[in-house]
């Protein structure tokens, strides 16, 4: 790209440079960390592996017509979950559509490429914004744009929460919308950008909108505009945001109401982190899950710190930007403003999700410093002193590791070296004539940012200078070449420092995340085998195929196919989680990640006719080593729609009707008694009666034995097999034995049985409960002894053992098959079932009764569906031969109305504007009279 091209198009050049630096540093970091796709270490940690990759896999299936369900209902997860809220939460970004261009088995690579592309676009957008705010070197704008894209929040938090990266892209774009509102230009484009930002990810778009609003208010204050014109500009910006959010309302309202119907999860309270931890996150290679990742690179940080001491910049500019940065930083540590940043709800997980706004303000402040010329040595010395002070305080933080100091020293040396070289070239170059007319804002009468623009122009030119005499032309050209070499060296130092410390910071975060977050393997042989098994067994909608109890991630059905209970989302329905918990299911993430329940009765209830059985995921170190092949078991199950007897008048049929025993709750849904729940005798490893626990975890306390044998005699003369806690019970001979112990951690297995027993693995803690497990078959004597191997102290509830009569279960299933639907068809949000003539009672759809279901018998008017112990139900009077249920997510109609009104308003305003322009074109005198003379924007003598 030659110099003449750069003079004409500095913004595209800056954007491309920012994107190139961002991609280089991002990929180099993963190569250094040996992380996917450049090494053997997985990058699928926490929600990236559990949610984002599976949801993108489901989107791939939707785009290629292979998904079970559509935009309204996801029939693969949670036995039928509302998909539009999930789409608005995880997949509404325009970047997400790119997943369809990749092979299905490269879904992890697709998400990685989308993540890199989003980050690069954020840097490009920021570089474009910086040159819109004030003129300056195009390469410096690109450098600072990449500093924003590679900020600590992006590298440490958003890189494995890719939906947040849409907020990183949106913030500079929304700031551009504010700039257009100041000048009264591009109103339609501004509305569309706001709408796109809120559609892409409304959560971070909300924060970005607040940040852009703060920046706009400061710009108005600095502009020196008359109050009336400033209020008009603020009004235009407010109207633009209102119309944009209105256009996004059909998706935003659906997500909002989805959160209202979601399982509540954990209620958290904000606690600000220590000052030394906050300052530590300004430094490279620091990492802490619950602290604000403020790293923006040493160059940007030094320039931002130098702004208050930069005498070339007007006092009002120095004070305004410095105070805004400090105010936003303090707002992150105060509970009321913390709640305001997070839509008045402290989030689960990282409590500093608005950090990218402060990073953006630091970068914009750094740009204002540089746009008035490179700071003098005294200003740089003061900034360096502040950096040293911050590092000294941060050294007391546990977030700073030993390798942070050499990285910081090298980055500081590169940043200071580059800035001092630039300062030297400015001092050595002839001063260009100051522009006679300059204004910092379109239409401004010369605000404080316009003041001093003459000296700044000399500071932001490249290497060109024009001597007064022709005889000095050769000397001027020689001096220009020498200064060009120094500028090039400065650019190398600054860009090298930026790439080096950003790559080191990202690599450190990638490695440290693996130490405290759960991680998951990318698509491989395990998923391929499971997917093939599911595909061969699939019979939807005649019956469901569950991908199995031994899960790989929290959303296996979306990754490998099938239609199971397993589902993990921030919007997991309350009724789903409570229903499955009442039936003995387990969950993690405090109830929002429900698991598959391998139980013959619940399989019959939910029409699971095929179930995949896989060995434990060998990627997880704590799982036992197991190389058994993937298998599929089948059983006869009722259809998706069955007919049950009508409930007694006044009887409760909601989730609240469930009792404490999951065995009795299963029988309630099945309609038949099939379990024997015997009395239990629980003994400690010493053979004594254990203590009792009360409260939410009532039951018998099971402790880890103090003496552990390994085949030798223990201290009390007992062998290892006899020195474990145990449960004794009496079951009917030949019955299937189940253990329900939601707050027990460890393993359980039957002893004294001729059949090969199964080993049940249970995991529970503050955020998890264990699912019911089948342990095997009761012996002919009926005496059941369950040996427990606890890994931590837990409890076993009363009624923990259930003995299933499989003959009774088969009889119940046959009865439901005889009276159930003759034919069931499913298409996205509509289920139709043909029933036997004369059916009376209640038609039950084996799907959770989430908000939004409406049903009708035959051609009657649809009404909100009834509930049958948490499932969708339709009353029958004996005359109907079919039922139809349709699903519309709550909030969709309201959002469509608001969106339609916003669109109509936008069309009317556009029409009115067009009419005014036409009249103005017919009457030029009116246009001339109504135009106020404005000063041109600041300009620079060179783009380089």
XYZ file of C-alpha atoms in Angstrom, residues 47 52 89-90 118 153 156-170 200-201 203-205 207 289 347-354 356:
37
model
C -19.292 -22.801 28.838
C -21.342 -22.446 22.738
C -28.701 -15.548 23.693
C -26.067 -17.647 21.930
C -15.047 -11.179 15.882
C -11.257 -8.825 28.975
C -9.154 -13.810 29.400
C -12.960 -13.749 29.523
C -14.624 -13.296 26.155
C -12.379 -15.635 24.176
C -14.205 -18.615 25.680
C -17.555 -16.761 25.841
C -17.681 -15.782 22.163
C -21.178 -14.303 22.369
C -19.718 -11.497 24.523
C -17.361 -10.552 21.705
C -20.309 -9.042 19.874
C -20.322 -6.369 22.562
C -16.636 -5.770 21.894
C -17.503 -5.145 18.239
C -20.634 -3.126 19.037
C -26.262 -9.932 18.148
C -26.069 -9.996 21.948
C -26.540 -8.303 27.195
C -23.199 -6.830 26.163
C -24.975 -4.422 23.789
C -23.258 -2.294 28.427
C -11.411 -15.271 37.184
C -24.291 -12.232 37.214
C -23.265 -15.768 38.051
C -19.576 -16.109 37.303
C -17.404 -13.139 36.467
C -18.792 -9.969 38.133
C -16.849 -7.578 35.870
C -18.386 -8.197 32.466
C -18.468 -4.473 31.670
C -14.405 -3.894 27.992
